[in-house]
């Protein structure tokens, strides 16, 4: 299980970590971005790393063995970063990175239920504290709700057929595993529409987004992250889904028009062909960034 941080070089060139800086990694994941910030901000730079996933926190604690007090791990959803940091005695930081979406270790662990390529329980929760799992949505939510989820969050043209097929199958027996669901989705999509991506990709993506309230958390997290930036401090956001990128773009535009931030990336930065070749999961990544200027929040 190898974790490869996406757009690592590009994000560090924008953040420009300094030795006396305090930085937030709002989605620690496998820790690649945090570790690079710690290296570049030696000897005194501090990274406060947020993640709601216990596995990620365990990774952070292992990294802490090397970097000691320079790395602070916080088990919390990044959307709560503002209140949490204030409670820890911090008010403003020198830079923030947000790498949005599912981590490699979550995808690679079949028992987490994120992957349609490995058989595991229908789960998809990034935090086990979450009472809603993919299994509950797939088996208990209405056919109409399923159709809306798959269409709106997966941008899947065959949402109606997929929802109907799920409804038909769950009437016979509870849908329990990822491969069961993936095969049901495949049956609902005409073979002629199988393209470069697996036919279940969009459905699984939609369910994951809803299970983890990802879009709402992103909106809240972005607003709170901007509040925490010092003047001239920078925020880097890497997203992997067009709906996420649209939210980032719109919030950045709004704050720019209010003279609170300056947009540094007029167009998103995307991975090079070499990076995509080395890490296929990087192919949909888009990086946007801003610099704090001033303005008010009224």
mmCIF file of C-alpha atoms in Angstrom:
data_model
loop_
_atom_site.group_PDB
_atom_site.id
_atom_site.type_symbol
_atom_site.label_atom_id
_atom_site.label_comp_id
_atom_site.label_asym_id
_atom_site.label_seq_id
_atom_site.Cartn_x
_atom_site.Cartn_y
_atom_site.Cartn_z
ATOM 1 C CA UNK A 1 0.000 0.000 0.000
ATOM 2 C CA UNK A 2 1.980 3.001 -1.296
ATOM 3 C CA UNK A 3 0.740 6.528 -0.750
ATOM 4 C CA UNK A 4 1.678 9.054 -3.422
ATOM 5 C CA UNK A 5 0.870 12.689 -2.746
ATOM 6 C CA UNK A 6 -0.569 14.396 -5.802
ATOM 7 C CA UNK A 7 0.902 17.663 -7.124
ATOM 8 C CA UNK A 8 3.393 17.690 -4.262
ATOM 9 C CA UNK A 9 6.059 19.819 -5.974
ATOM 10 C CA UNK A 10 3.530 22.333 -7.301
ATOM 11 C CA UNK A 11 1.770 22.748 -3.952
ATOM 12 C CA UNK A 12 5.052 23.336 -2.096
ATOM 13 C CA UNK A 13 6.163 25.941 -4.658
ATOM 14 C CA UNK A 14 3.001 27.880 -3.859
ATOM 15 C CA UNK A 15 3.045 27.399 -0.065
ATOM 16 C CA UNK A 16 6.779 28.181 0.284
ATOM 17 C CA UNK A 17 7.097 26.817 3.857
ATOM 18 C CA UNK A 18 9.367 28.790 6.190
ATOM 19 C CA UNK A 19 11.154 27.771 9.379
ATOM 20 C CA UNK A 20 9.150 30.021 11.680
ATOM 21 C CA UNK A 21 5.780 29.193 10.099
ATOM 22 C CA UNK A 22 2.686 27.399 11.343
ATOM 23 C CA UNK A 23 0.926 25.358 8.664
ATOM 24 C CA UNK A 24 -2.293 23.386 8.447
ATOM 25 C CA UNK A 25 -2.687 20.146 6.540
ATOM 26 C CA UNK A 26 -6.450 19.827 6.644
ATOM 27 C CA UNK A 27 -6.514 16.381 5.092
ATOM 28 C CA UNK A 28 -3.488 14.472 6.394
ATOM 29 C CA UNK A 29 -4.277 11.182 4.612
ATOM 30 C CA UNK A 30 -0.995 9.339 4.111
ATOM 31 C CA UNK A 31 1.000 12.353 5.270
ATOM 32 C CA UNK A 32 2.977 13.171 2.129
ATOM 33 C CA UNK A 33 2.140 16.876 2.099
ATOM 34 C CA UNK A 34 2.665 17.229 5.856
ATOM 35 C CA UNK A 35 6.068 15.560 5.723
ATOM 36 C CA UNK A 36 7.215 17.742 2.849
ATOM 37 C CA UNK A 37 6.129 20.906 4.680
ATOM 38 C CA UNK A 38 8.009 19.708 7.776
ATOM 39 C CA UNK A 39 11.167 19.094 5.724
ATOM 40 C CA UNK A 40 10.990 22.459 3.976
ATOM 41 C CA UNK A 41 10.258 24.374 7.192
ATOM 42 C CA UNK A 42 13.126 22.959 9.229
ATOM 43 C CA UNK A 43 14.159 23.494 11.930
ATOM 44 C CA UNK A 44 11.201 25.191 13.612
ATOM 45 C CA UNK A 45 8.164 25.021 11.326
ATOM 46 C CA UNK A 46 5.013 23.449 12.777
ATOM 47 C CA UNK A 47 2.340 21.433 10.987
ATOM 48 C CA UNK A 48 -1.101 20.907 12.496
ATOM 49 C CA UNK A 49 -2.647 17.969 10.661
ATOM 50 C CA UNK A 50 -6.381 17.259 10.625
ATOM 51 C CA UNK A 51 -8.054 13.992 9.659
ATOM 52 C CA UNK A 52 -11.255 12.263 10.734
ATOM 53 C CA UNK A 53 -9.887 8.819 9.845
ATOM 54 C CA UNK A 54 -8.218 6.881 12.670
ATOM 55 C CA UNK A 55 -5.814 5.169 10.279
ATOM 56 C CA UNK A 56 -4.586 8.575 9.105
ATOM 57 C CA UNK A 57 -4.113 9.698 12.703
ATOM 58 C CA UNK A 58 -2.057 6.558 13.365
ATOM 59 C CA UNK A 59 0.114 7.497 10.349
ATOM 60 C CA UNK A 60 0.508 10.991 11.777
ATOM 61 C CA UNK A 61 1.582 9.626 15.162
ATOM 62 C CA UNK A 62 4.249 7.506 13.445
ATOM 63 C CA UNK A 63 5.508 10.566 11.575
ATOM 64 C CA UNK A 64 5.503 12.441 14.874
ATOM 65 C CA UNK A 65 8.180 10.050 16.121
ATOM 66 C CA UNK A 66 10.522 11.740 13.639
ATOM 67 C CA UNK A 67 9.327 15.333 13.881
ATOM 68 C CA UNK A 68 8.293 15.386 17.559
ATOM 69 C CA UNK A 69 6.538 18.594 18.646
ATOM 70 C CA UNK A 70 6.704 20.044 15.145
ATOM 71 C CA UNK A 71 3.747 17.838 14.119
ATOM 72 C CA UNK A 72 0.397 18.056 15.895
ATOM 73 C CA UNK A 73 -2.263 15.502 14.930
ATOM 74 C CA UNK A 74 -5.947 16.353 15.338
ATOM 75 C CA UNK A 75 -8.719 13.789 14.844
ATOM 76 C CA UNK A 76 -11.435 16.036 13.453
ATOM 77 C CA UNK A 77 -13.181 16.796 10.190
ATOM 78 C CA UNK A 78 -11.393 19.685 8.473
ATOM 79 C CA UNK A 79 -14.655 21.642 8.290
ATOM 80 C CA UNK A 80 -14.260 22.360 12.030
ATOM 81 C CA UNK A 81 -10.717 23.718 11.715
ATOM 82 C CA UNK A 82 -11.490 27.280 12.825
ATOM 83 C CA UNK A 83 -13.160 26.482 16.143
ATOM 84 C CA UNK A 84 -10.715 23.659 16.863
ATOM 85 C CA UNK A 85 -7.643 25.806 16.277
ATOM 86 C CA UNK A 86 -8.981 28.590 18.461
ATOM 87 C CA UNK A 87 -9.553 26.057 21.241
ATOM 88 C CA UNK A 88 -5.911 24.987 20.875
ATOM 89 C CA UNK A 89 -4.661 28.549 21.277
ATOM 90 C CA UNK A 90 -3.962 29.308 17.615
ATOM 91 C CA UNK A 91 -5.666 32.112 15.714
ATOM 92 C CA UNK A 92 -3.805 32.598 12.417
ATOM 93 C CA UNK A 93 -1.509 30.397 10.337
ATOM 94 C CA UNK A 94 1.099 30.885 7.595
ATOM 95 C CA UNK A 95 -0.314 28.462 5.048
ATOM 96 C CA UNK A 96 -2.891 25.727 4.515
ATOM 97 C CA UNK A 97 -3.175 22.730 2.221
ATOM 98 C CA UNK A 98 -6.386 20.779 1.562
ATOM 99 C CA UNK A 99 -6.137 17.570 -0.467
ATOM 100 C CA UNK A 100 -9.807 16.682 -0.866
ATOM 101 C CA UNK A 101 -11.290 13.253 -1.415
ATOM 102 C CA UNK A 102 -10.563 9.633 -0.649
ATOM 103 C CA UNK A 103 -7.027 8.554 0.304
ATOM 104 C CA UNK A 104 -5.086 5.685 -1.234
ATOM 105 C CA UNK A 105 -5.196 3.657 1.971
ATOM 106 C CA UNK A 106 -8.982 3.999 2.085
ATOM 107 C CA UNK A 107 -9.336 2.814 -1.508
ATOM 108 C CA UNK A 108 -6.847 -0.029 -1.087
ATOM 109 C CA UNK A 109 -8.429 -1.476 2.054
ATOM 110 C CA UNK A 110 -11.347 -3.625 0.871
ATOM 111 C CA UNK A 111 -12.884 -3.590 4.350
ATOM 112 C CA UNK A 112 -13.467 0.160 4.103
ATOM 113 C CA UNK A 113 -15.925 -0.399 1.233
ATOM 114 C CA UNK A 114 -14.720 2.392 -1.068
ATOM 115 C CA UNK A 115 -13.548 0.258 -3.977
ATOM 116 C CA UNK A 116 -15.641 -1.400 -6.672
ATOM 117 C CA UNK A 117 -12.627 -3.541 -7.631
ATOM 118 C CA UNK A 118 -12.277 -5.383 -4.310
ATOM 119 C CA UNK A 119 -14.989 -7.213 -2.410
ATOM 120 C CA UNK A 120 -15.795 -5.752 0.966
ATOM 121 C CA UNK A 121 -18.695 -4.512 3.078
ATOM 122 C CA UNK A 122 -20.687 -1.558 1.723
ATOM 123 C CA UNK A 123 -19.357 1.082 4.087
ATOM 124 C CA UNK A 124 -17.521 4.137 2.616
ATOM 125 C CA UNK A 125 -17.356 6.000 5.921
ATOM 126 C CA UNK A 126 -14.240 8.101 6.399
ATOM 127 C CA UNK A 127 -15.036 8.212 10.117
ATOM 128 C CA UNK A 128 -16.511 5.273 11.989
ATOM 129 C CA UNK A 129 -18.384 7.821 14.134
ATOM 130 C CA UNK A 130 -20.628 8.481 11.140
ATOM 131 C CA UNK A 131 -23.993 6.682 11.612
ATOM 132 C CA UNK A 132 -24.715 6.643 7.852
ATOM 133 C CA UNK A 133 -23.002 4.048 5.660
ATOM 134 C CA UNK A 134 -23.347 3.195 1.974
ATOM 135 C CA UNK A 135 -25.160 0.005 3.005
ATOM 136 C CA UNK A 136 -27.896 2.029 4.705
ATOM 137 C CA UNK A 137 -28.336 4.351 1.723
ATOM 138 C CA UNK A 138 -28.351 1.557 -0.859
ATOM 139 C CA UNK A 139 -30.817 -0.623 1.035
ATOM 140 C CA UNK A 140 -33.030 1.826 2.907
ATOM 141 C CA UNK A 141 -33.286 5.067 0.978
ATOM 142 C CA UNK A 142 -36.009 5.382 -1.627
ATOM 143 C CA UNK A 143 -35.504 4.637 -5.297
ATOM 144 C CA UNK A 144 -36.169 8.318 -6.020
ATOM 145 C CA UNK A 145 -33.473 9.408 -3.522
ATOM 146 C CA UNK A 146 -30.992 6.953 -5.016
ATOM 147 C CA UNK A 147 -31.658 8.252 -8.509
ATOM 148 C CA UNK A 148 -31.103 11.854 -7.378
ATOM 149 C CA UNK A 149 -27.872 10.975 -5.563
ATOM 150 C CA UNK A 150 -26.392 9.082 -8.492
ATOM 151 C CA UNK A 151 -27.442 11.751 -11.003
ATOM 152 C CA UNK A 152 -26.555 14.852 -8.972
ATOM 153 C CA UNK A 153 -23.365 13.718 -7.232
ATOM 154 C CA UNK A 154 -22.128 11.129 -9.713
ATOM 155 C CA UNK A 155 -23.211 13.026 -12.828
ATOM 156 C CA UNK A 156 -24.304 9.646 -14.136
ATOM 157 C CA UNK A 157 -26.562 9.675 -17.222
ATOM 158 C CA UNK A 158 -27.961 6.230 -16.361
ATOM 159 C CA UNK A 159 -28.957 7.156 -12.798
ATOM 160 C CA UNK A 160 -32.611 6.197 -13.315
ATOM 161 C CA UNK A 161 -31.750 2.742 -14.665
ATOM 162 C CA UNK A 162 -29.181 2.137 -11.925
ATOM 163 C CA UNK A 163 -31.628 3.146 -9.169
ATOM 164 C CA UNK A 164 -34.292 0.888 -10.678
ATOM 165 C CA UNK A 165 -31.886 -2.057 -10.840
ATOM 166 C CA UNK A 166 -30.814 -1.512 -7.214
ATOM 167 C CA UNK A 167 -34.463 -1.310 -6.150
ATOM 168 C CA UNK A 168 -35.271 -4.525 -7.995
ATOM 169 C CA UNK A 169 -32.338 -6.411 -6.503
ATOM 170 C CA UNK A 170 -32.731 -5.243 -2.894
ATOM 171 C CA UNK A 171 -36.366 -6.357 -2.935
ATOM 172 C CA UNK A 172 -35.034 -9.917 -3.147
ATOM 173 C CA UNK A 173 -32.166 -9.648 -0.682
ATOM 174 C CA UNK A 174 -30.124 -7.001 1.120
ATOM 175 C CA UNK A 175 -27.189 -5.715 -0.916
ATOM 176 C CA UNK A 176 -24.202 -6.274 1.368
ATOM 177 C CA UNK A 177 -20.930 -5.929 -0.553
ATOM 178 C CA UNK A 178 -19.097 -3.627 -2.928
ATOM 179 C CA UNK A 179 -18.827 -6.197 -5.717
ATOM 180 C CA UNK A 180 -22.554 -6.956 -5.458
ATOM 181 C CA UNK A 181 -23.328 -3.291 -5.995
ATOM 182 C CA UNK A 182 -20.715 -2.889 -8.735
ATOM 183 C CA UNK A 183 -22.206 -5.807 -10.673
ATOM 184 C CA UNK A 184 -25.727 -4.401 -10.313
ATOM 185 C CA UNK A 185 -24.557 -1.070 -11.714
ATOM 186 C CA UNK A 186 -22.801 -2.831 -14.612
ATOM 187 C CA UNK A 187 -26.049 -4.617 -15.496
ATOM 188 C CA UNK A 188 -27.870 -1.273 -15.663
ATOM 189 C CA UNK A 189 -25.423 0.398 -18.067
ATOM 190 C CA UNK A 190 -25.306 -0.593 -21.755
ATOM 191 C CA UNK A 191 -21.974 -2.198 -22.648
ATOM 192 C CA UNK A 192 -21.467 0.299 -25.459
ATOM 193 C CA UNK A 193 -21.066 3.027 -22.800
ATOM 194 C CA UNK A 194 -18.205 1.278 -20.979
ATOM 195 C CA UNK A 195 -15.342 3.672 -21.579
ATOM 196 C CA UNK A 196 -12.013 4.296 -19.894
ATOM 197 C CA UNK A 197 -13.486 4.230 -16.405
ATOM 198 C CA UNK A 198 -15.254 1.360 -14.668
ATOM 199 C CA UNK A 199 -19.056 1.612 -15.098
ATOM 200 C CA UNK A 200 -19.541 1.733 -11.311
ATOM 201 C CA UNK A 201 -17.132 4.652 -10.808
ATOM 202 C CA UNK A 202 -19.706 7.438 -10.794
ATOM 203 C CA UNK A 203 -22.210 5.583 -8.606
ATOM 204 C CA UNK A 204 -19.588 4.759 -5.970
ATOM 205 C CA UNK A 205 -18.312 8.335 -6.087
ATOM 206 C CA UNK A 206 -21.826 9.679 -5.546
ATOM 207 C CA UNK A 207 -22.491 7.399 -2.591
ATOM 208 C CA UNK A 208 -19.158 8.284 -0.982
ATOM 209 C CA UNK A 209 -19.856 12.000 -1.310
ATOM 210 C CA UNK A 210 -23.267 11.654 0.355
ATOM 211 C CA UNK A 211 -22.128 9.238 3.087
ATOM 212 C CA UNK A 212 -19.430 11.679 4.187
ATOM 213 C CA UNK A 213 -21.283 14.966 3.478
ATOM 214 C CA UNK A 214 -18.237 15.908 1.450
ATOM 215 C CA UNK A 215 -19.571 18.918 -0.428
ATOM 216 C CA UNK A 216 -21.104 20.576 2.632
ATOM 217 C CA UNK A 217 -17.913 19.936 4.606
ATOM 218 C CA UNK A 218 -15.847 21.399 1.781
ATOM 219 C CA UNK A 219 -17.860 24.620 1.731
ATOM 220 C CA UNK A 220 -17.616 25.029 5.501
ATOM 221 C CA UNK A 221 -13.955 24.045 5.541
ATOM 222 C CA UNK A 222 -12.967 26.545 2.855
ATOM 223 C CA UNK A 223 -14.670 29.434 4.630
ATOM 224 C CA UNK A 224 -13.033 28.502 7.938
ATOM 225 C CA UNK A 225 -9.621 27.995 6.332
ATOM 226 C CA UNK A 226 -9.702 31.465 4.787
ATOM 227 C CA UNK A 227 -10.480 32.952 8.210
ATOM 228 C CA UNK A 228 -7.333 31.324 9.605
ATOM 229 C CA UNK A 229 -4.908 32.756 7.047
ATOM 230 C CA UNK A 230 -2.554 35.542 8.008
ATOM 231 C CA UNK A 231 -2.149 38.396 5.495
ATOM 232 C CA UNK A 232 -0.010 37.067 2.584
ATOM 233 C CA UNK A 233 -0.547 33.473 3.766
ATOM 234 C CA UNK A 234 -1.660 31.014 1.116
ATOM 235 C CA UNK A 235 -4.271 28.290 0.772
ATOM 236 C CA UNK A 236 -3.765 25.414 -1.682
ATOM 237 C CA UNK A 237 -6.702 23.127 -2.513
ATOM 238 C CA UNK A 238 -6.408 19.928 -4.552
ATOM 239 C CA UNK A 239 -9.711 18.407 -5.663
ATOM 240 C CA UNK A 240 -10.541 15.312 -7.717
ATOM 241 C CA UNK A 241 -14.179 15.828 -8.680
ATOM 242 C CA UNK A 242 -15.768 18.476 -10.890
ATOM 243 C CA UNK A 243 -18.383 19.329 -8.238
ATOM 244 C CA UNK A 244 -15.621 19.903 -5.670
ATOM 245 C CA UNK A 245 -13.594 22.003 -8.088
ATOM 246 C CA UNK A 246 -16.644 24.121 -8.871
ATOM 247 C CA UNK A 247 -17.186 24.838 -5.164
ATOM 248 C CA UNK A 248 -13.531 25.813 -4.711
ATOM 249 C CA UNK A 249 -13.588 28.027 -7.809
ATOM 250 C CA UNK A 250 -16.802 29.821 -6.759
ATOM 251 C CA UNK A 251 -15.753 30.446 -3.159
ATOM 252 C CA UNK A 252 -12.360 31.730 -4.264
ATOM 253 C CA UNK A 253 -14.074 34.025 -6.779
ATOM 254 C CA UNK A 254 -16.475 35.349 -4.140
ATOM 255 C CA UNK A 255 -13.695 36.134 -1.651
ATOM 256 C CA UNK A 256 -11.605 37.682 -4.405
ATOM 257 C CA UNK A 257 -14.432 40.027 -5.373
ATOM 258 C CA UNK A 258 -14.706 41.042 -1.720
ATOM 259 C CA UNK A 259 -10.961 41.853 -1.722
ATOM 260 C CA UNK A 260 -10.278 39.284 1.011
ATOM 261 C CA UNK A 261 -8.028 37.105 -1.156
ATOM 262 C CA UNK A 262 -6.079 37.210 -4.407
ATOM 263 C CA UNK A 263 -6.456 34.233 -6.734
ATOM 264 C CA UNK A 264 -3.020 32.834 -7.621
ATOM 265 C CA UNK A 265 -4.220 30.234 -10.135
ATOM 266 C CA UNK A 266 -6.415 31.783 -12.826
ATOM 267 C CA UNK A 267 -6.667 28.291 -14.288
ATOM 268 C CA UNK A 268 -6.243 25.152 -12.161
ATOM 269 C CA UNK A 269 -2.876 23.409 -12.149
ATOM 270 C CA UNK A 270 -3.149 19.783 -13.279
ATOM 271 C CA UNK A 271 -0.698 16.865 -13.001
ATOM 272 C CA UNK A 272 1.905 16.293 -15.671
ATOM 273 C CA UNK A 273 1.662 13.286 -17.956
ATOM 274 C CA UNK A 274 4.609 11.768 -16.087
ATOM 275 C CA UNK A 275 2.806 12.081 -12.747
ATOM 276 C CA UNK A 276 -0.368 10.551 -14.165
ATOM 277 C CA UNK A 277 1.675 7.700 -15.620
ATOM 278 C CA UNK A 278 3.272 7.079 -12.208
ATOM 279 C CA UNK A 279 0.006 7.507 -10.295
ATOM 280 C CA UNK A 280 -3.215 6.986 -12.256
ATOM 281 C CA UNK A 281 -5.286 8.373 -9.374
ATOM 282 C CA UNK A 282 -3.782 11.789 -10.073
ATOM 283 C CA UNK A 283 -5.476 12.062 -13.472
ATOM 284 C CA UNK A 284 -8.499 14.099 -12.328
ATOM 285 C CA UNK A 285 -6.661 16.327 -9.830
ATOM 286 C CA UNK A 286 -6.965 20.106 -10.026
ATOM 287 C CA UNK A 287 -5.046 22.541 -7.854
ATOM 288 C CA UNK A 288 -6.324 26.035 -7.057
ATOM 289 C CA UNK A 289 -4.754 28.523 -4.685
ATOM 290 C CA UNK A 290 -5.271 31.934 -3.134
ATOM 291 C CA UNK A 291 -3.345 34.462 -1.028
ATOM 292 C CA UNK A 292 -4.949 36.346 1.844
ATOM 293 C CA UNK A 293 -5.039 40.100 1.360
ATOM 294 C CA UNK A 294 -7.526 41.766 3.672
ATOM 295 C CA UNK A 295 -11.136 42.826 3.516
ATOM 296 C CA UNK A 296 -13.998 41.976 5.848
ATOM 297 C CA UNK A 297 -16.298 39.009 6.364
ATOM 298 C CA UNK A 298 -19.535 40.973 6.558
#
